[in-house]
XYZ file of C-alpha atoms in Angstrom:
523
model
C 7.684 -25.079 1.578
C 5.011 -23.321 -1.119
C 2.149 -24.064 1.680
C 4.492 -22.440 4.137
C 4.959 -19.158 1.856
C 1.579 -18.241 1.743
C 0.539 -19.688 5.402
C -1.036 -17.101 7.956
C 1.664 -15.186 10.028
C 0.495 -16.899 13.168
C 0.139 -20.529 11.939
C 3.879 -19.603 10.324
C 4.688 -18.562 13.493
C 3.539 -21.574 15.659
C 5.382 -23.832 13.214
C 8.377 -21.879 14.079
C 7.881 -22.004 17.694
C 7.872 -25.724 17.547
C 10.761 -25.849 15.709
C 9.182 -27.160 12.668
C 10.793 -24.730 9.979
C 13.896 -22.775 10.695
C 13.805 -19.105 10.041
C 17.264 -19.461 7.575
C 14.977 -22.356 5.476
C 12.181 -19.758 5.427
C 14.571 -17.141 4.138
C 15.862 -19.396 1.656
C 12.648 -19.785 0.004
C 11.332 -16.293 0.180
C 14.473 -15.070 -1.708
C 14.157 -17.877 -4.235
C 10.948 -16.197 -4.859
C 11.824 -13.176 -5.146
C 13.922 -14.435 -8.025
C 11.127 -16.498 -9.697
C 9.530 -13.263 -9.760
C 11.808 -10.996 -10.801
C 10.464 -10.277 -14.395
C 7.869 -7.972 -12.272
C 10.286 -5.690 -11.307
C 8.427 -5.631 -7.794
C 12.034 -4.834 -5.983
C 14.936 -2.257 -6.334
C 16.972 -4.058 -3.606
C 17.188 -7.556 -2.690
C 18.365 -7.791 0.851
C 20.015 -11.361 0.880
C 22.798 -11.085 2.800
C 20.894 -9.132 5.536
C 18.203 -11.490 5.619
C 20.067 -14.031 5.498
C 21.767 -12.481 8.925
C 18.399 -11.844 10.682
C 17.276 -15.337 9.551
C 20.178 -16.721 11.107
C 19.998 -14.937 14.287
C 16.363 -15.810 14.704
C 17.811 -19.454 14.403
C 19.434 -18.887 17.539
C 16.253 -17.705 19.154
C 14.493 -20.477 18.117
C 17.023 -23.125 19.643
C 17.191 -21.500 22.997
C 13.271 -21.201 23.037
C 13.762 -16.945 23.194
C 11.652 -16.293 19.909
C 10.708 -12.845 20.590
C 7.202 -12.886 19.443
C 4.522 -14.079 16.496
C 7.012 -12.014 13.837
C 10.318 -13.448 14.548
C 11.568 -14.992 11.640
C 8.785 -14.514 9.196
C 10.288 -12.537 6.086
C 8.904 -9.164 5.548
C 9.675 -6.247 2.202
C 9.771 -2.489 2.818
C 8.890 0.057 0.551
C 11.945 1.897 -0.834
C 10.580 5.199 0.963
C 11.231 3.988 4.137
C 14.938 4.700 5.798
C 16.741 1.647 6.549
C 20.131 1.533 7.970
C 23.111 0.850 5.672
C 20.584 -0.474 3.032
C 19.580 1.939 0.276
C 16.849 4.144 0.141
C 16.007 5.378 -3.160
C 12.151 6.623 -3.107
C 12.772 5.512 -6.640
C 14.710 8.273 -7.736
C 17.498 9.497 -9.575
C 18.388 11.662 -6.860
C 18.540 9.582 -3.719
C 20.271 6.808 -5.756
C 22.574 6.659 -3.819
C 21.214 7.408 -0.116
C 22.042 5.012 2.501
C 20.746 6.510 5.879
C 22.268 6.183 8.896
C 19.015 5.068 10.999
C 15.721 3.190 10.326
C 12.115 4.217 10.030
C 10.341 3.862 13.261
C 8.046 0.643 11.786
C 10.691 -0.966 10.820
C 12.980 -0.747 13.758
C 9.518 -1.853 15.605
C 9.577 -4.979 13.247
C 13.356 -5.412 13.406
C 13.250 -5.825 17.117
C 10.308 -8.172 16.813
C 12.536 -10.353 14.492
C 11.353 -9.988 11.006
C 13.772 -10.535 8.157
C 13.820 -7.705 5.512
C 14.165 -9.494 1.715
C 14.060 -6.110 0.419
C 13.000 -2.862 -0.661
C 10.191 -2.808 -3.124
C 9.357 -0.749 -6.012
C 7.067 2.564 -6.461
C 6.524 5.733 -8.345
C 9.057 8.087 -7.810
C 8.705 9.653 -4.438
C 5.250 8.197 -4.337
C 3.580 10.250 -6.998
C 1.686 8.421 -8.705
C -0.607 5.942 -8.745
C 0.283 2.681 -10.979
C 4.283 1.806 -10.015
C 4.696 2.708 -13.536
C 7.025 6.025 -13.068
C 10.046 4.692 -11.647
C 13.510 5.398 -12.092
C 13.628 1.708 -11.989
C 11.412 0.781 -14.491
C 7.833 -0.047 -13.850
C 6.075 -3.044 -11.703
C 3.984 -5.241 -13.040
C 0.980 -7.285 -11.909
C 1.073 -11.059 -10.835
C -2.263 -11.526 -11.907
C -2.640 -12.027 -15.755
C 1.247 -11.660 -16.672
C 2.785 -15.035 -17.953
C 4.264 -15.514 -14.604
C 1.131 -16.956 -13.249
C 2.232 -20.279 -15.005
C 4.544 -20.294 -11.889
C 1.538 -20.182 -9.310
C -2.187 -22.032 -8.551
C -5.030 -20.572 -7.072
C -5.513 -22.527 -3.416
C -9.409 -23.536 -2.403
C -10.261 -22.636 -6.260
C -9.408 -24.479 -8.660
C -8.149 -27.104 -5.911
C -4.274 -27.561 -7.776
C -6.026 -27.802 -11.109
C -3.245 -26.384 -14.080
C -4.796 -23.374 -14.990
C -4.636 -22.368 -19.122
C -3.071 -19.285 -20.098
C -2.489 -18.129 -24.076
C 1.132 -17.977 -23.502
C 1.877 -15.704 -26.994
C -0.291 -12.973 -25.331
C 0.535 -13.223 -21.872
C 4.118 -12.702 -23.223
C 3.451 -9.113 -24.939
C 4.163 -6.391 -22.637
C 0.933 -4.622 -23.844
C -0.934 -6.849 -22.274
C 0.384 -6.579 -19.100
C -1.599 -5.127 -16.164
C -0.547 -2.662 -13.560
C -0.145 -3.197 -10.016
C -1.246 0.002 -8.561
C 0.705 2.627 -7.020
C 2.536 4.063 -5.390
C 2.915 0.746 -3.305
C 2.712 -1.328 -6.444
C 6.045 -3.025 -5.351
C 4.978 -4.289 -1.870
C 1.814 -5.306 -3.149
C 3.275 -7.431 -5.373
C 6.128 -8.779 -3.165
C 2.900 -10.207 -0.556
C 1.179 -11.194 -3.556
C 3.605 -13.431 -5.061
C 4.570 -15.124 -1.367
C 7.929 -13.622 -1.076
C 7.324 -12.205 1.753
C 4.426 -12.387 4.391
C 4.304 -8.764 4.822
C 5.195 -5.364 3.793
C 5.210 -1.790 4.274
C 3.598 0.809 2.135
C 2.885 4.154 2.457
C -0.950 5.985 2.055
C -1.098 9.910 1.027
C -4.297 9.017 -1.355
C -4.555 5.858 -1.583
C -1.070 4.185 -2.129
C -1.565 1.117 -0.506
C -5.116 0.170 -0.716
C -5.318 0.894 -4.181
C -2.384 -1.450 -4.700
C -4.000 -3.744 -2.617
C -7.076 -3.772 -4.580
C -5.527 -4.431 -8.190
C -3.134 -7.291 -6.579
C -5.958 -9.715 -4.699
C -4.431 -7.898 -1.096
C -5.170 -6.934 2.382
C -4.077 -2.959 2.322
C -4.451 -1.228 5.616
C -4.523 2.195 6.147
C -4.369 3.224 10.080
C -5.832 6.556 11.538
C -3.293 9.200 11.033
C -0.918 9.928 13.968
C -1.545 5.695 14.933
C 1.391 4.740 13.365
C 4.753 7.387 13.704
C 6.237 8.631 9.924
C 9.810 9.157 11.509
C 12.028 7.700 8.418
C 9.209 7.870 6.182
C 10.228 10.206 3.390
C 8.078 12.677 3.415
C 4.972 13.753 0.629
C 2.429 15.394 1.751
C 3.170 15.579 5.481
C -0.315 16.276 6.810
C -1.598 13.029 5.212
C 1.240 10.485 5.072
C 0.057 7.369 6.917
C 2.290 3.979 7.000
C 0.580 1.197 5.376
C 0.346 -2.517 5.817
C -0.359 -5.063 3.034
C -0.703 -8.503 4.015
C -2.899 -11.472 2.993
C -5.292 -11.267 5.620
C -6.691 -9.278 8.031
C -5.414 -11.228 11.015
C -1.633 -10.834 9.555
C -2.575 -6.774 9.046
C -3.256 -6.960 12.530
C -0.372 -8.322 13.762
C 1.625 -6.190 12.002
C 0.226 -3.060 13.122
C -0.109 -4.755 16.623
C 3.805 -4.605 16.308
C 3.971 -1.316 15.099
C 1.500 1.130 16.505
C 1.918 3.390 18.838
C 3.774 7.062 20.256
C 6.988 7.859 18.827
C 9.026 10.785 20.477
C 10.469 11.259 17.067
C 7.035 11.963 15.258
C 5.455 15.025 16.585
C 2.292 14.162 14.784
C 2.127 10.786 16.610
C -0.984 10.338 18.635
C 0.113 10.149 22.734
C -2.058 7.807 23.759
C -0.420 3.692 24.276
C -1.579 1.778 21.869
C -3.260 -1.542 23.222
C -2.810 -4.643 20.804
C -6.039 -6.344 20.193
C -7.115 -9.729 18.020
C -10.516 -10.685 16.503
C -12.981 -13.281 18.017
C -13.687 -16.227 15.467
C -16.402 -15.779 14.616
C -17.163 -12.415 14.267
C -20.821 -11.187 14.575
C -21.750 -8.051 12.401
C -25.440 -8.651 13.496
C -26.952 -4.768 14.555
C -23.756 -3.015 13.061
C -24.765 0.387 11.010
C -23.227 -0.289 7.308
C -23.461 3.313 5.417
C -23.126 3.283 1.430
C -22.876 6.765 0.616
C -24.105 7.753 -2.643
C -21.709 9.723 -4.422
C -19.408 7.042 -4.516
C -21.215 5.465 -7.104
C -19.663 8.021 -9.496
C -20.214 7.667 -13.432
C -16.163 5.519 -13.782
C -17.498 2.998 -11.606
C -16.876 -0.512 -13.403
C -20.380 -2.566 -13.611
C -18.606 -5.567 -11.852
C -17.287 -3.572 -9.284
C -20.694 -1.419 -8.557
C -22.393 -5.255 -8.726
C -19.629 -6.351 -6.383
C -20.417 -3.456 -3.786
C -24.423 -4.486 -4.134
C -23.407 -8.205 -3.339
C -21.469 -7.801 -0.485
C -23.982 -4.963 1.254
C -26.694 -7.877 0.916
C -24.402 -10.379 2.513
C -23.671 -8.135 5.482
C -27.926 -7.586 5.778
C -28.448 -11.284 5.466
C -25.852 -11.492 8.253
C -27.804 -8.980 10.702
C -26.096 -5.787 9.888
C -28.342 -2.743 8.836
C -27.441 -1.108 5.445
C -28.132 2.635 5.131
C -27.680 5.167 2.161
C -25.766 8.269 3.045
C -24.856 11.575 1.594
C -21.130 12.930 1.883
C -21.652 15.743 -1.217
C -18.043 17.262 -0.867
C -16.758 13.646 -2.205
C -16.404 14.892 -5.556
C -14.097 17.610 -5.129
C -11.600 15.700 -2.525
C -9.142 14.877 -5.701
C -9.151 18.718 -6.674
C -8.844 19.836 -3.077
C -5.592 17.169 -2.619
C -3.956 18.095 -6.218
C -3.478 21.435 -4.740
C -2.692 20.479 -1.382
C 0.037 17.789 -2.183
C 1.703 19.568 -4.501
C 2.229 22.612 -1.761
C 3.908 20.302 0.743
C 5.518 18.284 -2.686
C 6.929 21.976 -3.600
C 7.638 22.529 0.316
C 9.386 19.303 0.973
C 11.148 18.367 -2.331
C 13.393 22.254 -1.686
C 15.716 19.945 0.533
C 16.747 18.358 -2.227
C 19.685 20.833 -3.448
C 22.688 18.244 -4.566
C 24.815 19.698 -2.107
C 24.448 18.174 1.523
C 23.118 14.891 -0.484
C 21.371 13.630 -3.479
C 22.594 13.568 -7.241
C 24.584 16.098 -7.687
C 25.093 17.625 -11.483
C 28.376 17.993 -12.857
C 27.736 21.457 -12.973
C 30.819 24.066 -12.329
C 29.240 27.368 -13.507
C 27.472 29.092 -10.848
C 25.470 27.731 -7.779
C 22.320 28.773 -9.287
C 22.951 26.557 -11.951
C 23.778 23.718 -10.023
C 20.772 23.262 -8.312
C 18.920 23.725 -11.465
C 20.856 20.800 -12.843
C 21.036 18.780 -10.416
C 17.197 18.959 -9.752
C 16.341 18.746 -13.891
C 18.455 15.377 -13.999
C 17.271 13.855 -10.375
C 13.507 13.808 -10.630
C 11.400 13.264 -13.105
C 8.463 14.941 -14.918
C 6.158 13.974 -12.633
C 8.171 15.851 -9.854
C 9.396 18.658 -11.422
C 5.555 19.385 -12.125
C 4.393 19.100 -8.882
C 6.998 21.251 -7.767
C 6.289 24.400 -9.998
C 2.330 23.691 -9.518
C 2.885 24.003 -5.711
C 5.317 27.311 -5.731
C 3.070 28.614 -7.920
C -0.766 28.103 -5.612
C 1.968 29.143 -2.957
C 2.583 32.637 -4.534
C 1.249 35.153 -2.385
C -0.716 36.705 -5.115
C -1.912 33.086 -5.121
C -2.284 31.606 -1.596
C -6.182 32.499 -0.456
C -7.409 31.338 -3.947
C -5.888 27.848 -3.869
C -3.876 26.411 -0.357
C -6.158 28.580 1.933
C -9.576 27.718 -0.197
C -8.018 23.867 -0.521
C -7.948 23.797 3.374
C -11.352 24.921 3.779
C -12.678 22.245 1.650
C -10.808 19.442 3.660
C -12.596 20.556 6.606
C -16.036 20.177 4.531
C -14.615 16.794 3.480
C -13.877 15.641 7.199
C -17.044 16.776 8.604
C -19.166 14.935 5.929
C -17.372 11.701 7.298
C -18.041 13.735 11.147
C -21.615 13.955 10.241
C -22.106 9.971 9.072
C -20.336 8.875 12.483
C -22.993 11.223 14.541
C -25.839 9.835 12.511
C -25.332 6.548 14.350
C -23.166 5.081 11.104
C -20.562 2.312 12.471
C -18.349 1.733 9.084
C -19.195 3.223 5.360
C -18.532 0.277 2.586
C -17.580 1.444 -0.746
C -15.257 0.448 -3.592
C -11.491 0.703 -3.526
C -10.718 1.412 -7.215
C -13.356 1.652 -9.930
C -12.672 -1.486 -11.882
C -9.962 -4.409 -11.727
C -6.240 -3.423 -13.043
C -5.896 -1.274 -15.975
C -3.737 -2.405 -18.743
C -0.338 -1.046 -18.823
C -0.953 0.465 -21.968
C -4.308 1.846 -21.215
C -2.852 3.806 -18.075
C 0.012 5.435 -19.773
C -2.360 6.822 -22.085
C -3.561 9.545 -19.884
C -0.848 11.827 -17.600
C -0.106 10.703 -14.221
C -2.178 13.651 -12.692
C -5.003 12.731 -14.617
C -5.329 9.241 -13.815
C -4.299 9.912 -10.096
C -7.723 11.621 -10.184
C -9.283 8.742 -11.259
C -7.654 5.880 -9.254
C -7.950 7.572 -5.817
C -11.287 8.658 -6.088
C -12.632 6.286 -3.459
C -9.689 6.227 -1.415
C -8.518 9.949 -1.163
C -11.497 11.375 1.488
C -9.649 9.095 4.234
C -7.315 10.758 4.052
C -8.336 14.201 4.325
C -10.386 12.857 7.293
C -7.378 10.893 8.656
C -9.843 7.871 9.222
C -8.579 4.533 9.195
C -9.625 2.389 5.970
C -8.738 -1.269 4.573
C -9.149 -2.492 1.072
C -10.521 -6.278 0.760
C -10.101 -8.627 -1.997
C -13.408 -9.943 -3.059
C -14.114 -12.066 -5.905
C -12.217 -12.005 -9.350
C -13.554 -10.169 -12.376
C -14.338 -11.817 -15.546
C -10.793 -11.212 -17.107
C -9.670 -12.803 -13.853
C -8.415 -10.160 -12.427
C -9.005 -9.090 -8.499
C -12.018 -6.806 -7.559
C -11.983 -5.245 -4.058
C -13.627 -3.050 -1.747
C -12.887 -0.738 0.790
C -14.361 -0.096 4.505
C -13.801 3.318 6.802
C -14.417 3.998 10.231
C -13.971 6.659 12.834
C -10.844 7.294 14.072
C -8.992 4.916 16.211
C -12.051 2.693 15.248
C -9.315 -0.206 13.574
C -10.739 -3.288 15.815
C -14.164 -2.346 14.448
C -13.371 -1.806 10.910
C -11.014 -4.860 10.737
C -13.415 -6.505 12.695
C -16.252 -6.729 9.641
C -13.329 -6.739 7.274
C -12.400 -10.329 8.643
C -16.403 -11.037 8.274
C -16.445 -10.438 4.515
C -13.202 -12.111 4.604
C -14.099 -15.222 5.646
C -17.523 -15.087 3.936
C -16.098 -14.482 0.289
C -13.203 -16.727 0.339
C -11.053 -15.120 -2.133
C -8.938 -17.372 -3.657
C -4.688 -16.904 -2.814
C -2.049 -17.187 -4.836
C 0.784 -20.528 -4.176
C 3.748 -20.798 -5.377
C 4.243 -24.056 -7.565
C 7.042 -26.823 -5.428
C 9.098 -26.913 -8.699
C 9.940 -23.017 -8.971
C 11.847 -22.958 -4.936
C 14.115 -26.079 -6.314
C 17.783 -25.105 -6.222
């Protein structure tokens, strides 16, 4: 069953299909792992009884040969952001504790009805601020790779089942510890450890390819308006993408196969059908354009990372494809331009949140003024509450021209360098995902969450201002053996092309996946 846990979705699913392993076994063993890895803190709810349900139902399917596609049965986690009905939805908060909605999220009533089975809801900074899973109300995440728990796991096609050594006395000290990335730190690490196949995460700046990177992950960011937000809490509305994080690019394809497309309930939705597509094997990237613009190469970039991003650029010439530098100069002030433009819609969006129609709600009697101010101190955290004043304040109208109006004028400088690179004849711009393998725990909580938001998203927040798709790649594994990754962007609605090269480099680099040890799923 460890093989099965970390097979592709589609071999998973022909198994399935010929009755091979029931869905309830499969379910079985993903929540045994979830238990295994626990210690991570990677979920806030467990789903068991509800996957045990779906699992059980897709059992039915499966006997009267009705399977209702490559996704029935195969377990899948959620990010706790997403609404799910009668299942909490936290956002990992104090003050949606104890929100159950009454309706699901769009993507995950799409994967519902395609027969997925939801182990759970996964971890992440609170309301998605932030940028290493480390500012929960829930404690933080932590990452698989280099935390004692890999005792529990081999590397498959790399050390070929060899034990692998660990010092055991400093795996087990929580400084040493390494982050998983935020704000999707949880999902990452739920695909990551093989409890699930898939999961959801949400991208603002980053939050699931920057996971993604630090946890050895596919992360998939789709064009904006691709993939309908309806049930995604909101963050910064105008940027808020749904994200997928598998452990290849075929499986991030058939999940956002199964979940693309117009929603009447998401006004921002693009209109136009979305038509499902799959990759050739092989694929040729011989006489594809490959930009590398230069201001990505900022002065944080790790060695091993910048020598990772020279590697792979050779590869893909060796291979045919033509390598060009390019300029995008407004780069450098995309953080600055989305601090002040996040916390605006944070400030905008976070009002809702009164303790009177729902959320924690202070034990506060005195006036109604006061009420909201308690209830709002004691349900979010510092993190929140900053963003909150920072964005009433830029939206002061004393205030407005010099920071939201000026911010928005920069995003359009930011999307038309990315305009400009497309026009020049450029097919897909390679660059790094984060700027070195996973921080430390230690190390990250040194600096404010602001601060080292500004540092983690640097490569992965202009996407998002240009609402281009982008996917972050495992590629090789540093010398503290931790992942290294990089990250690929293409024009808008371009996601067969960009996936397209990122199954190349895929398949060339053969980064090693995680398995499950037999004697950890024993009863």
């Amino acid at each position: 069953m460890n093989n099965v846990l970390t097979s592709p979705i589609r071999r998973l699913s022909q198994k399935i299909a010929a009755g091979e392993i029931r869905p309830s076994e499969l379910a079985k063993a993903a929540l045994k792992a979830t238990s295994v890895v626990k210690p991570l803190n990677a979920f806030i709810t467990v789903t068991s009884e509800l996957a045990k349900q779906q699992a059980q139902e897709s059992d039915e399917r499966q006997k009267k040969n009705a399977l209702l596609g490559e996704l029935d049965g195969v377990p899948i986690a959620v990010k706790d952001n997403f609404c799910t009905k009668d299942q909490p939805t936290t956002c990992a908060s104090r003050m949606l504790a104890d929100f159950v909605p009454g309706y699901d999220a769009t993507v995950y009533k799409k994967l519902k009805d395609a027969g997925a089975v939801l182990i759970g809801k996964t971890n992440l900074d609170q309301f998605a601020m932030g940028a290493g899973t480390v500012d929960s109300y829930y404690g933080p995440s932590k990452n698989l790779w280099g935390s004692e728990l890999m005792k529990n796991y081999f590397l498959d096609d790399y050390f070929h089942d060899q034990e692998m050594q660990y010092d055991d006395e400093a795996l087990s000290k929580t400084e040493n510890w390494h982050i998983a990335g935020g704000s999707s730190g949880g999902s990452a690490i739920a695909v990551s450890t093989g409890t699930c196949f898939a999961a959801l995460g949400s991208d603002s700046g980053g939050s699931t390819r920057n996971p993604a990177s630090y946890c050895g992950i596919v992360g998939l960011k789709p064009t904006y308006g691709l993939v309908s937000r309806h049930g995604l809490i909101p963050l910064v509305n105008s940027m808020d993408v749904p994200g997928i994080l598998t452990r290849t690019v075929d499986d991030a394809i058939t999940v956002l196969n199964a979940i693309a497309g117009p929603d009447e309930s998401d006004s921002t939705s693009i209109k136009d059908p979305y038509i499902p597509f799959a990759l050739p094997s092989p694929v040729d990237v011989s006489g594809l354009r490959i930009g590398l613009p230069k201001e990505y190469r900022c002065s944080a970039l790790s060695e091993e990372v910048d020598s990772n991003w020279s590697e792979v650029s050779q590869l893909l010439q060796e291979a045919g494809a033509r390598v060009f530098p390019v300029s995008m100069p407004h780069t450098e002030y995309s953080i600055v331009c989305y601090s002040v433009l996040n916390q605006c819609e944070v400030a905008s969006n976070m009002a809702r949140y009164d303790g009177l129609e729902y959320g924690y709600r202070a034990d506060e009697n005195s006036s109604t003024e006061e009420l909201y101010a308690q209830s709002r101190s004691k349900g979010f955290n510092d993190v929140v509450r900053s963003r909150i004043l920072a964005g009433n304040y830029f939206l002061l109208t004393e205030n407005y021209e010099d920071y939201f109006v000026r911010a928005m004028k920069v995003r359009s400088l930011i999307a038309e360098d990315f305009e400009k690179v497309w026009h020049d004849g450029i097919d897909v711009i390679l660059t790094p995902t984060t700027l070195s393998d996973a921080p430390r725990y230690h190390d990250f909580i040194s600096a404010d969450n602001q601060s080292q938001c500004s540092v983690q998203d640097f490569c992965t927040q202009p996407a998002n201002m240009a609402g281009v798709p982008a996917v972050s790649i495992p590629i090789k594994l540093s010398k503290k053996g931790m992942p290294l990754s990089l990250q690929l962007m293409a024009p808008k609605l371009c996601e067969e092309r960009l996936l397209g090269v990122a199954k190349w480099i895929e398949d060339v680099v053969k980064f090693p996946r995680l398995v499950i040890k037999p004697e950890c799923l024993k009863d």
